[in-house]
Short mmCIF file of C-alpha atoms in Angstrom, two decimals:
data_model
loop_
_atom_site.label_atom_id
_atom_site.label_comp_id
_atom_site.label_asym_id
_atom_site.label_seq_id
_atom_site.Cartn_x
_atom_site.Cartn_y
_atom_site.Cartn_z
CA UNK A 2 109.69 94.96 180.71
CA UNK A 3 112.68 95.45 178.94
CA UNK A 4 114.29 98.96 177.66
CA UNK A 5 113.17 98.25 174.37
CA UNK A 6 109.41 97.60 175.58
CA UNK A 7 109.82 100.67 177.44
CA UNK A 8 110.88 102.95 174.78
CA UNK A 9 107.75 101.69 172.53
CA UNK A 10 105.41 102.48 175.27
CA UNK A 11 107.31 105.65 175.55
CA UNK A 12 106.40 106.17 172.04
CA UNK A 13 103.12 105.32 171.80
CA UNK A 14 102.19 107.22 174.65
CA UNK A 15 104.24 110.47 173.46
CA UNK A 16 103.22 110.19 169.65
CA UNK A 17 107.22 111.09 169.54
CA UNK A 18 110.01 111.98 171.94
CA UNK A 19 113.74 112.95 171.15
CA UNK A 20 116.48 110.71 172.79
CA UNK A 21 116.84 113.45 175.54
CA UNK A 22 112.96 112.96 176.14
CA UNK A 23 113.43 109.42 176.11
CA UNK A 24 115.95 109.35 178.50
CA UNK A 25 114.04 111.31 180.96
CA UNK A 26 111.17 109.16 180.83
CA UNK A 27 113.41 105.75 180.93
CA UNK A 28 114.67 107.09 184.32
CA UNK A 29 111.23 107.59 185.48
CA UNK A 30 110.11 104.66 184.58
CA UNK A 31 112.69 102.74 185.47
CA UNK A 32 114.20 104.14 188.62
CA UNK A 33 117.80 104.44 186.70
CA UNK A 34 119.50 106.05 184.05
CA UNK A 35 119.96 105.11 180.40
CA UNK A 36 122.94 106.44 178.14
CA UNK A 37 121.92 108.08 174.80
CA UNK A 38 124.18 105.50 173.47
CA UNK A 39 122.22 103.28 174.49
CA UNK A 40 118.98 104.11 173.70
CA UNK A 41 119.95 104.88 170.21
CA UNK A 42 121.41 101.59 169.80
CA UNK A 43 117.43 99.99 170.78
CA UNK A 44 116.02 102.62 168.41
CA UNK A 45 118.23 101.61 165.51
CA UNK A 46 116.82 97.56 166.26
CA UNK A 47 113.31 99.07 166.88
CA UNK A 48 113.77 101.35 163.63
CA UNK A 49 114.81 97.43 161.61
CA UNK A 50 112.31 95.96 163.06
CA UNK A 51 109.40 98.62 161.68
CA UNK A 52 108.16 99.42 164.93
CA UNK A 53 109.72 102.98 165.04
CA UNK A 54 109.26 105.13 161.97
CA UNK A 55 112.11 107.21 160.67
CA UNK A 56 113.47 110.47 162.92
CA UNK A 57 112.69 113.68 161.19
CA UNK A 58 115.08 116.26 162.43
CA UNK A 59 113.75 119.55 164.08
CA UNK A 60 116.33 122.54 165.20
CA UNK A 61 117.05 122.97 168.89
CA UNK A 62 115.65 126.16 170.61
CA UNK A 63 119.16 126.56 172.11
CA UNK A 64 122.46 126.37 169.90
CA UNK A 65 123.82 122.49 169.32
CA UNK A 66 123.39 119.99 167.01
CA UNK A 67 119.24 119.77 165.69
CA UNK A 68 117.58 116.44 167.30
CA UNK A 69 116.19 113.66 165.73
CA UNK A 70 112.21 113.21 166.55
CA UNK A 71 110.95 109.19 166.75
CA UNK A 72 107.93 108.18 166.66
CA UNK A 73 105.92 104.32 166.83
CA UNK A 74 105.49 103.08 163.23
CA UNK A 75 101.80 103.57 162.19
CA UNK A 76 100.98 99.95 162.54
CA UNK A 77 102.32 100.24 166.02
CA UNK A 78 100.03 102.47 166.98
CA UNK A 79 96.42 102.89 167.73
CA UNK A 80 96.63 98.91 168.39
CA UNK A 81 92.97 99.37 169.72
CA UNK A 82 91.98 96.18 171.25
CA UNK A 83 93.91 93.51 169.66
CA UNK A 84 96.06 92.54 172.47
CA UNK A 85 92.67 92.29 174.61
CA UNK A 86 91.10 90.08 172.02
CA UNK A 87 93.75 87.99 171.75
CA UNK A 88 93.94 87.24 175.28
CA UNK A 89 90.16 86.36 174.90
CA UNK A 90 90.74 83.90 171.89
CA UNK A 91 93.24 82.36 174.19
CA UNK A 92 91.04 82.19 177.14
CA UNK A 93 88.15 81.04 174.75
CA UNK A 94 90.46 78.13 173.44
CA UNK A 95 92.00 77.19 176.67
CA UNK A 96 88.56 76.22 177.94
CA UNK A 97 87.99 73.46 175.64
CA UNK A 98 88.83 70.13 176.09
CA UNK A 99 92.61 69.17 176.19
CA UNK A 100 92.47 67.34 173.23
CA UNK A 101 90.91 70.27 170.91
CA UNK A 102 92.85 72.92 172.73
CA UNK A 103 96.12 71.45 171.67
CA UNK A 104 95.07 70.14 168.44
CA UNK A 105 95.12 74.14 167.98
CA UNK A 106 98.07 75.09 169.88
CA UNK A 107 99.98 72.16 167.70
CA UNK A 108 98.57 73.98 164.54
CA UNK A 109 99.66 77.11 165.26
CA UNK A 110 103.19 76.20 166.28
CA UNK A 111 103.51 74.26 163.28
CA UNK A 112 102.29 77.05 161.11
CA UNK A 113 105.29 79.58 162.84
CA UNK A 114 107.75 76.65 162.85
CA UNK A 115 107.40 76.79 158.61
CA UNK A 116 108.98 79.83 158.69
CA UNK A 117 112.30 78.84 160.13
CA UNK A 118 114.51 77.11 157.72
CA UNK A 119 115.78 74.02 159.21
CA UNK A 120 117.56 70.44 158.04
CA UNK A 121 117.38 67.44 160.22
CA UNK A 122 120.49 67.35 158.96
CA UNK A 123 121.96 69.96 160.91
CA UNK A 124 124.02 69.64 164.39
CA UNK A 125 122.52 70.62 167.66
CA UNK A 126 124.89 73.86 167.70
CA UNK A 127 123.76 74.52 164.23
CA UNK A 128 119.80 74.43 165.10
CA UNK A 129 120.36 76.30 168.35
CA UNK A 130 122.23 78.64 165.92
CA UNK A 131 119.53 79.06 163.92
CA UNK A 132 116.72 79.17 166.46
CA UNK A 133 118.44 82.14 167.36
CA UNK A 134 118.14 84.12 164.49
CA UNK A 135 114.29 83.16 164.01
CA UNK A 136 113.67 84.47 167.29
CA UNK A 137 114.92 87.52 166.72
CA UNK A 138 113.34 88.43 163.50
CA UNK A 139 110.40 88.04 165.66
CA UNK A 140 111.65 89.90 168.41
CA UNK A 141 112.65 87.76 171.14
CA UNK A 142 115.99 89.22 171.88
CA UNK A 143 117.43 85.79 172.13
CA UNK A 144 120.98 84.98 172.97
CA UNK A 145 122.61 81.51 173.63
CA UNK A 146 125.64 80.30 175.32
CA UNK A 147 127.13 77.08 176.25
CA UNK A 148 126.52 75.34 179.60
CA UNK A 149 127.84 71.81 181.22
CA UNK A 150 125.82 69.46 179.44
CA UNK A 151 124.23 71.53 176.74
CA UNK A 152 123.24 75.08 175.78
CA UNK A 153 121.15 77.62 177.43
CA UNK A 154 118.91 79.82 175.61
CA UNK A 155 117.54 83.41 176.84
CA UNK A 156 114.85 85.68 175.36
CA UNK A 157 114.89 89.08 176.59
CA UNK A 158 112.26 90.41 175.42
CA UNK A 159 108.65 89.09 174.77
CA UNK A 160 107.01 89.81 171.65
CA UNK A 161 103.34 89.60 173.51
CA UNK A 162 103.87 91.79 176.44
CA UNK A 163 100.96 93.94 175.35
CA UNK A 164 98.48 91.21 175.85
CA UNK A 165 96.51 91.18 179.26
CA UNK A 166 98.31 88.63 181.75
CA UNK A 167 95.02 86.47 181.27
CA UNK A 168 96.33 83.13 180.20
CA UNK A 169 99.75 81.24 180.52
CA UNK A 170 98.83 79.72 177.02
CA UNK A 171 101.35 82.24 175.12
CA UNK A 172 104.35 81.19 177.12
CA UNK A 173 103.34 77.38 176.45
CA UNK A 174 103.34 78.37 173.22
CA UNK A 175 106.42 79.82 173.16
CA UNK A 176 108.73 76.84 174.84
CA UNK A 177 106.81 74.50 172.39
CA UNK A 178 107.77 76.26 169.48
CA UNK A 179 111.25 76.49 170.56
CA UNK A 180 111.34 72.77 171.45
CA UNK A 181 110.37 72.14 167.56
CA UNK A 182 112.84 74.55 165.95
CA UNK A 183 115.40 73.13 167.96
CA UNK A 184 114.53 69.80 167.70
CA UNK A 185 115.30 68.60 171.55
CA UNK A 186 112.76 68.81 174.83
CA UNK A 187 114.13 71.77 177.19
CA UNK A 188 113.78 72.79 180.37
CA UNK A 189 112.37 76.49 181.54
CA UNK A 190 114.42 77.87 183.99
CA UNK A 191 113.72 81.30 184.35
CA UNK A 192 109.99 83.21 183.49
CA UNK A 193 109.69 87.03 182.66
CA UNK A 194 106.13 86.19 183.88
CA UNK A 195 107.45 85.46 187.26
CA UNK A 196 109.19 88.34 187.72
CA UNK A 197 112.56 87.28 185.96
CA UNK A 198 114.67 89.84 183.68
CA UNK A 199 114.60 87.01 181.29
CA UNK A 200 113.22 83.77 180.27
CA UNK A 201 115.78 80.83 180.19
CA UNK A 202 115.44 77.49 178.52
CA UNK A 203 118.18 74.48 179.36
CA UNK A 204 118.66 72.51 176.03
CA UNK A 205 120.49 69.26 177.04
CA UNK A 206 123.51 68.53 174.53
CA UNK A 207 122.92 64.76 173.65
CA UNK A 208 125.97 62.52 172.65
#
Protein backbone atom coordinates (compact mmCIF):
# COMPACT_ATOMS: atom_id res chain seq x y z
CA UNK A 1 0.00 0.00 0.00
CA UNK A 2 1.15 3.26 -0.56
CA UNK A 3 1.35 6.34 2.10
CA UNK A 4 -1.55 7.77 0.64
CA UNK A 5 -3.64 4.37 1.01
CA UNK A 6 -2.35 4.31 4.38
CA UNK A 7 -3.36 7.63 5.57
CA UNK A 8 -7.12 6.88 4.23
CA UNK A 9 -7.23 3.75 6.17
CA UNK A 10 -5.80 5.77 8.92
CA UNK A 11 -8.76 7.90 8.52
CA UNK A 12 -11.39 5.76 8.19
CA UNK A 13 -10.42 3.79 10.97
CA UNK A 14 -9.80 6.98 13.34
CA UNK A 15 -12.99 8.98 12.12
CA UNK A 16 -10.03 11.82 12.27
CA UNK A 17 -6.42 12.11 13.37
CA UNK A 18 -4.10 15.30 13.44
CA UNK A 19 -0.81 15.06 11.37
CA UNK A 20 1.04 14.23 14.69
CA UNK A 21 -1.54 11.25 15.05
CA UNK A 22 -0.97 10.39 11.63
CA UNK A 23 2.50 10.20 11.86
CA UNK A 24 2.45 7.92 14.75
CA UNK A 25 0.30 5.54 13.16
CA UNK A 26 2.30 5.71 9.61
CA UNK A 27 5.33 4.50 11.66
CA UNK A 28 3.39 1.72 13.04
CA UNK A 29 2.14 0.70 10.20
CA UNK A 30 4.82 1.03 8.24
CA UNK A 31 7.88 0.16 10.23
CA UNK A 32 9.43 3.85 9.36
CA UNK A 33 8.95 7.33 9.81
CA UNK A 34 7.06 9.90 7.77
CA UNK A 35 7.83 13.80 7.87
CA UNK A 36 4.83 16.10 8.59
CA UNK A 37 5.90 17.59 5.40
CA UNK A 38 5.18 14.92 3.94
CA UNK A 39 2.13 13.77 5.01
CA UNK A 40 0.61 17.11 4.54
CA UNK A 41 1.69 17.21 1.09
CA UNK A 42 -0.65 13.53 0.53
CA UNK A 43 -3.41 15.23 2.53
CA UNK A 44 -3.48 18.33 0.36
CA UNK A 45 -3.83 15.58 -3.00
CA UNK A 46 -6.24 13.48 -0.82
CA UNK A 47 -8.09 16.84 0.29
CA UNK A 48 -8.32 17.62 -4.17
CA UNK A 49 -9.23 14.57 -4.71
CA UNK A 50 -12.52 14.64 -2.14
CA UNK A 51 -11.47 11.82 -0.22
CA UNK A 52 -10.43 13.88 2.91
CA UNK A 53 -12.86 16.51 4.10
CA UNK A 54 -11.63 19.88 5.20
CA UNK A 55 -9.36 20.19 8.71
CA UNK A 56 -11.27 22.01 11.35
CA UNK A 57 -8.81 23.45 13.75
CA UNK A 58 -9.00 22.55 17.55
CA UNK A 59 -6.49 24.33 20.28
CA UNK A 60 -3.63 22.27 21.65
CA UNK A 61 -3.82 21.24 25.39
CA UNK A 62 -0.20 22.46 25.64
CA UNK A 63 0.96 26.01 24.27
CA UNK A 64 1.90 25.97 20.22
CA UNK A 65 0.26 26.53 17.25
CA UNK A 66 -3.76 24.85 17.34
CA UNK A 67 -3.81 21.57 14.96
CA UNK A 68 -5.69 20.91 12.10
CA UNK A 69 -8.21 17.73 12.57
CA UNK A 70 -8.80 15.47 9.06
CA UNK A 71 -11.12 13.35 8.57
CA UNK A 72 -12.30 10.71 5.32
CA UNK A 73 -14.84 12.61 3.15
CA UNK A 74 -18.37 11.24 3.92
CA UNK A 75 -18.55 9.28 0.75
CA UNK A 76 -15.33 7.72 1.83
CA UNK A 77 -16.63 6.36 4.59
CA UNK A 78 -18.97 3.74 5.80
CA UNK A 79 -18.14 2.08 2.21
CA UNK A 80 -20.15 -0.97 3.64
CA UNK A 81 -19.73 -3.73 1.25
CA UNK A 82 -19.08 -2.30 -2.05
CA UNK A 83 -15.58 -3.30 -2.48
CA UNK A 84 -16.82 -7.00 -1.53
CA UNK A 85 -19.53 -6.84 -4.12
CA UNK A 86 -17.52 -5.71 -6.60
CA UNK A 87 -15.08 -8.38 -6.29
CA UNK A 88 -18.19 -10.72 -6.61
CA UNK A 89 -19.49 -9.02 -9.91
CA UNK A 90 -16.01 -9.65 -11.09
CA UNK A 91 -15.82 -13.16 -10.02
CA UNK A 92 -19.49 -13.62 -11.34
CA UNK A 93 -18.35 -12.23 -14.84
CA UNK A 94 -15.05 -13.89 -15.02
CA UNK A 95 -16.84 -17.24 -15.00
CA UNK A 96 -18.56 -16.86 -18.18
CA UNK A 97 -17.41 -17.77 -21.32
CA UNK A 98 -14.37 -15.83 -22.81
CA UNK A 99 -16.23 -14.41 -25.38
CA UNK A 100 -19.10 -12.74 -23.06
CA UNK A 101 -16.62 -11.97 -20.35
CA UNK A 102 -14.67 -9.69 -22.57
CA UNK A 103 -17.45 -8.46 -24.59
CA UNK A 104 -17.96 -6.78 -20.97
CA UNK A 105 -14.53 -6.00 -20.00
CA UNK A 106 -14.26 -4.24 -23.72
CA UNK A 107 -17.46 -2.25 -22.70
CA UNK A 108 -16.37 -1.05 -19.73
CA UNK A 109 -12.94 0.10 -20.86
CA UNK A 110 -14.47 1.79 -23.62
CA UNK A 111 -16.97 3.52 -21.44
CA UNK A 112 -13.72 4.96 -19.04
CA UNK A 113 -11.63 5.50 -22.20
CA UNK A 114 -14.59 8.36 -23.27
CA UNK A 115 -13.52 10.29 -20.64
CA UNK A 116 -9.99 10.97 -21.68
CA UNK A 117 -9.70 13.48 -24.39
CA UNK A 118 -7.57 12.17 -27.07
CA UNK A 119 -6.71 12.91 -31.07
CA UNK A 120 -5.27 10.25 -33.22
CA UNK A 121 -3.67 13.03 -34.19
CA UNK A 122 -1.47 13.41 -31.39
CA UNK A 123 2.34 12.08 -31.01
CA UNK A 124 3.19 9.15 -28.87
CA UNK A 125 4.83 11.65 -26.20
CA UNK A 126 1.72 13.65 -26.42
CA UNK A 127 -0.77 10.57 -25.59
CA UNK A 128 1.60 9.21 -22.97
CA UNK A 129 1.35 12.88 -21.79
CA UNK A 130 -2.03 12.78 -21.55
CA UNK A 131 -2.59 9.27 -20.23
CA UNK A 132 -0.89 10.68 -17.46
CA UNK A 133 -3.06 13.20 -16.38
CA UNK A 134 -6.28 10.85 -16.80
CA UNK A 135 -4.76 8.56 -14.50
CA UNK A 136 -4.35 10.76 -12.00
CA UNK A 137 -7.67 12.38 -11.84
CA UNK A 138 -8.54 8.90 -11.08
CA UNK A 139 -5.96 8.32 -8.73
CA UNK A 140 -3.32 6.27 -10.10
CA UNK A 141 -0.37 8.29 -9.05
CA UNK A 142 1.12 7.85 -12.44
CA UNK A 143 4.44 9.17 -13.53
CA UNK A 144 6.34 8.55 -16.87
CA UNK A 145 9.83 8.80 -18.00
CA UNK A 146 11.78 7.98 -21.01
CA UNK A 147 13.54 4.64 -21.56
CA UNK A 148 15.81 3.12 -24.61
CA UNK A 149 13.28 2.37 -27.03
CA UNK A 150 10.21 4.01 -25.61
CA UNK A 151 8.61 5.27 -22.39
CA UNK A 152 7.87 3.64 -19.17
CA UNK A 153 4.85 4.29 -17.28
CA UNK A 154 4.34 3.76 -13.31
CA UNK A 155 1.18 3.92 -11.17
CA UNK A 156 1.78 4.19 -7.61
CA UNK A 157 -1.08 3.86 -6.27
CA UNK A 158 -4.19 1.65 -7.12
CA UNK A 159 -7.48 3.12 -7.09
CA UNK A 160 -9.12 -0.54 -6.13
CA UNK A 161 -6.99 -1.58 -3.30
CA UNK A 162 -10.06 -1.88 -1.12
CA UNK A 163 -11.48 -4.67 -3.13
CA UNK A 164 -10.84 -8.33 -1.83
CA UNK A 165 -7.71 -9.85 -3.79
CA UNK A 166 -10.41 -12.25 -5.42
CA UNK A 167 -9.86 -11.79 -9.10
CA UNK A 168 -6.90 -10.54 -11.34
CA UNK A 169 -9.73 -9.10 -13.66
CA UNK A 170 -9.15 -5.36 -12.26
CA UNK A 171 -5.50 -5.29 -13.15
CA UNK A 172 -6.47 -6.70 -16.77
CA UNK A 173 -8.57 -4.06 -16.79
CA UNK A 174 -6.33 -1.64 -15.95
CA UNK A 175 -3.29 -2.41 -18.64
CA UNK A 176 -6.17 -2.62 -21.24
CA UNK A 177 -7.39 0.64 -20.61
CA UNK A 178 -4.03 2.09 -20.65
CA UNK A 179 -3.17 0.27 -23.89
CA UNK A 180 -6.34 2.25 -25.48
CA UNK A 181 -5.60 5.72 -24.09
CA UNK A 182 -2.27 5.38 -25.25
CA UNK A 183 -2.89 3.93 -28.32
CA UNK A 184 0.23 1.25 -28.44
CA UNK A 185 0.33 -2.59 -26.85
CA UNK A 186 2.69 -2.45 -23.59
CA UNK A 187 4.36 -4.60 -21.64
CA UNK A 188 3.78 -5.08 -17.58
CA UNK A 189 6.83 -5.11 -15.90
CA UNK A 190 6.29 -4.65 -12.44
CA UNK A 191 2.75 -5.70 -10.29
CA UNK A 192 1.75 -4.03 -6.89
CA UNK A 193 -0.17 -7.37 -6.74
CA UNK A 194 3.03 -9.21 -6.64
CA UNK A 195 4.48 -7.52 -4.08
CA UNK A 196 6.03 -4.54 -6.15
CA UNK A 197 6.04 -0.76 -4.76
CA UNK A 198 4.66 -0.04 -8.12
CA UNK A 199 3.16 -1.23 -11.24
CA UNK A 200 5.28 -0.58 -14.45
CA UNK A 201 4.17 -0.69 -18.04
CA UNK A 202 7.02 -0.61 -21.06
CA UNK A 203 5.40 1.41 -23.98
CA UNK A 204 7.67 0.74 -27.05
CA UNK A 205 8.45 4.15 -28.97
CA UNK A 206 7.68 3.17 -32.68
CA UNK A 207 9.54 5.02 -35.59
Amino acid sequence: MSTRQHILGILSERGEATIDEIATSLRLRMGKSVSSVTIRYHLNILLGEGLVSEPRTVPRTSRGRPQHVFAAAACNRGRGNSAEMLSYLLNAIEAESEAVSGAVFDRVILAMSREASFSALDSLEERISNSVVFLNSRGYDAAVEKSRGGYVLHTSSCPYHDVPKRTNSLCSLDMRLIEVVVGRPIVRLTRIAEGDNVCSYFIEEIF
